[in-house]
Amino acid sequence: MEKSVLLVDDKQEIAKIIMLYLSSTYKVSYKENPLKAIAWLQEGNLPDLIISDLNMPEMSGEEFLVYLKANDMFSHIPVLILSSVESSSNRIRLFEEGAEESMQSQQAWQRAQEQTKSFVLREMPESLSMRSVYRSALWNLIN
């Protein structure tokens, strides 16, 4: 069964590049904002991974992340957040809010396939304590 990715980004040019990288391996669905993504998810679509831009109008990627992690239907879905600005404090906050990964958009093109593969192929840890151990290990690997 083909793994699926939901891409949420208000910039179509960026979305096209990411979809180009991922579409040869994954079924990629694209929504131009979190509100449309939420509507799509509520229709019963459950991707293996969500990749979301951080800075978007109407609803930010961070607000979208908080919504997803607070909702029992979607909290198990790993979320990768893309940002145009690298900030350690933003990155830590996003991890604390439930993001599996946060990366600068410029790095995303090089790492999108690699990170997507690792998230969609692994089993999510069952307990929150295991989840924090996993995040800590991931943090150490990428830094």
One Martini backbone bead per residue (centre of mass of N, CA, C, O) as a GRO file, in nm:
protein
  143
    1MET     BB    1   0.095   0.037   0.024
    2GLU     BB    2   0.073   0.361  -0.025
    3LYS     BB    3   0.205   0.629   0.099
    4SER     BB    4   0.101   0.934   0.272
    5VAL     BB    5   0.087   1.296   0.200
    6LEU     BB    6   0.041   1.610   0.359
    7LEU     BB    7   0.039   1.930   0.206
    8VAL     BB    8   0.096   2.259   0.368
    9ASP     BB    9   0.081   2.552   0.151
   10ASP     BB   10   0.062   2.887   0.028
   11LYS     BB   11   0.305   2.812  -0.168
   12GLN     BB   12   0.304   2.673  -0.474
   13GLU     BB   13   0.604   2.660  -0.552
   14ILE     BB   14   0.693   2.492  -0.309
   15ALA     BB   15   0.493   2.260  -0.337
   16LYS     BB   16   0.592   2.162  -0.615
   17ILE     BB   17   0.873   2.078  -0.525
   18ILE     BB   18   0.794   1.875  -0.309
   19MET     BB   19   0.613   1.700  -0.491
   20LEU     BB   20   0.834   1.616  -0.685
   21TYR     BB   21   1.001   1.457  -0.473
   22LEU     BB   22   0.752   1.269  -0.353
   23SER     BB   23   0.565   1.144  -0.595
   24SER     BB   24   0.747   0.886  -0.663
   25THR     BB   25   0.673   0.750  -0.358
   26TYR     BB   26   0.412   0.926  -0.290
   27LYS     BB   27   0.103   1.019  -0.183
   28VAL     BB   28   0.006   1.353  -0.268
   29SER     BB   29  -0.149   1.603  -0.080
   30TYR     BB   30  -0.295   1.933  -0.138
   31LYS     BB   31  -0.298   2.233   0.071
   32GLU     BB   32  -0.317   2.595   0.110
   33ASN     BB   33  -0.446   2.536   0.404
   34PRO     BB   34  -0.546   2.437   0.717
   35LEU     BB   35  -0.855   2.448   0.675
   36LYS     BB   36  -0.855   2.253   0.431
   37ALA     BB   37  -0.711   2.024   0.577
   38ILE     BB   38  -0.922   1.975   0.795
   39ALA     BB   39  -1.154   1.908   0.607
   40TRP     BB   40  -1.012   1.664   0.478
   41LEU     BB   41  -0.971   1.504   0.741
   42GLN     BB   42  -1.284   1.501   0.824
   43GLU     BB   43  -1.345   1.304   0.568
   44GLY     BB   44  -1.114   1.058   0.640
   45ASN     BB   45  -0.830   1.154   0.592
   46LEU     BB   46  -0.513   0.960   0.654
   47PRO     BB   47  -0.209   1.031   0.676
   48ASP     BB   48   0.132   0.951   0.744
   49LEU     BB   49   0.192   1.264   0.675
   50ILE     BB   50   0.267   1.607   0.773
   51ILE     BB   51   0.334   1.899   0.578
   52SER     BB   52   0.413   2.228   0.716
   53ASP     BB   53   0.387   2.541   0.723
   54LEU     BB   54   0.425   2.806   0.944
   55ASN     BB   55   0.365   3.063   0.749
   56MET     BB   56   0.021   3.154   0.752
   57PRO     BB   57  -0.271   3.243   0.675
   58GLU     BB   58  -0.541   3.231   0.917
   59MET     BB   59  -0.334   2.974   0.983
   60SER     BB   60  -0.092   2.841   1.140
   61GLY     BB   61   0.120   2.582   1.176
   62GLU     BB   62   0.105   2.584   1.484
   63GLU     BB   63  -0.203   2.577   1.513
   64PHE     BB   64  -0.234   2.317   1.354
   65LEU     BB   65  -0.068   2.140   1.540
   66VAL     BB   66  -0.237   2.179   1.795
   67TYR     BB   67  -0.494   2.065   1.676
   68LEU     BB   68  -0.391   1.783   1.603
   69LYS     BB   69  -0.281   1.701   1.899
   70ALA     BB   70  -0.584   1.750   2.032
   71ASN     BB   71  -0.680   1.529   1.826
   72ASP     BB   72  -0.754   1.196   1.830
   73MET     BB   73  -0.766   1.150   1.512
   74PHE     BB   74  -0.454   1.309   1.461
   75SER     BB   75  -0.218   1.274   1.682
   76HIS     BB   76  -0.054   1.029   1.529
   77ILE     BB   77   0.041   1.225   1.318
   78PRO     BB   78   0.305   1.323   1.170
   79VAL     BB   79   0.492   1.642   1.192
   80LEU     BB   80   0.625   1.868   0.951
   81ILE     BB   81   0.803   2.175   0.979
   82LEU     BB   82   0.820   2.470   0.786
   83SER     BB   83   1.077   2.731   0.762
   84SER     BB   84   1.237   3.037   0.674
   85VAL     BB   85   1.332   3.033   0.979
   86GLU     BB   86   1.592   2.991   1.202
   87SER     BB   87   1.489   2.866   1.534
   88SER     BB   88   1.539   2.733   1.836
   89SER     BB   89   1.281   2.821   1.986
   90ASN     BB   90   1.081   2.724   1.775
   91ARG     BB   91   1.171   2.431   1.764
   92ILE     BB   92   1.118   2.358   2.058
   93ARG     BB   93   0.819   2.436   2.062
   94LEU     BB   94   0.730   2.236   1.840
   95PHE     BB   95   0.815   1.983   1.990
   96GLU     BB   96   0.631   2.036   2.240
   97GLU     BB   97   0.365   2.035   2.042
   98GLY     BB   98   0.448   1.763   1.834
   99ALA     BB   99   0.670   1.774   1.649
  100GLU     BB  100   0.896   1.576   1.467
  101GLU     BB  101   0.977   1.829   1.279
  102SER     BB  102   1.210   2.104   1.204
  103MET     BB  103   1.266   2.316   0.913
  104GLN     BB  104   1.421   2.471   0.681
  105SER     BB  105   1.322   2.527   0.366
  106GLN     BB  106   1.606   2.502   0.229
  107GLN     BB  107   1.645   2.204   0.346
  108ALA     BB  108   1.396   2.045   0.244
  109TRP     BB  109   1.479   1.945  -0.036
  110GLN     BB  110   1.711   1.754   0.075
  111ARG     BB  111   1.516   1.611   0.325
  112ALA     BB  112   1.227   1.518   0.253
  113GLN     BB  113   1.260   1.222   0.173
  114GLU     BB  114   1.409   1.118   0.421
  115GLN     BB  115   1.203   1.204   0.641
  116THR     BB  116   0.951   1.076   0.527
  117LYS     BB  117   1.045   0.786   0.533
  118SER     BB  118   1.094   0.767   0.843
  119PHE     BB  119   0.794   0.836   0.928
  120VAL     BB  120   0.617   0.628   0.749
  121LEU     BB  121   0.783   0.352   0.844
  122ARG     BB  122   0.717   0.398   1.133
  123GLU     BB  123   0.633   0.347   1.452
  124MET     BB  124   0.452   0.477   1.691
  125PRO     BB  125   0.472   0.559   1.995
  126GLU     BB  126   0.265   0.496   2.264
  127SER     BB  127   0.406   0.672   2.465
  128LEU     BB  128   0.508   0.972   2.585
  129SER     BB  129   0.784   0.883   2.688
  130MET     BB  130   0.874   0.760   2.417
  131ARG     BB  131   0.835   1.014   2.252
  132SER     BB  132   1.055   1.183   2.399
  133VAL     BB  133   1.284   0.991   2.337
  134TYR     BB  134   1.262   1.013   2.033
  135ARG     BB  135   1.305   1.319   2.010
  136SER     BB  136   1.583   1.322   2.138
  137ALA     BB  137   1.717   1.141   1.930
  138LEU     BB  138   1.651   1.316   1.686
  139TRP     BB  139   1.791   1.573   1.779
  140ASN     BB  140   2.079   1.441   1.789
  141LEU     BB  141   2.090   1.364   1.482
  142ILE     BB  142   2.041   1.673   1.360
  143ASN     BB  143   2.288   1.814   1.553
   0.00000   0.00000   0.00000
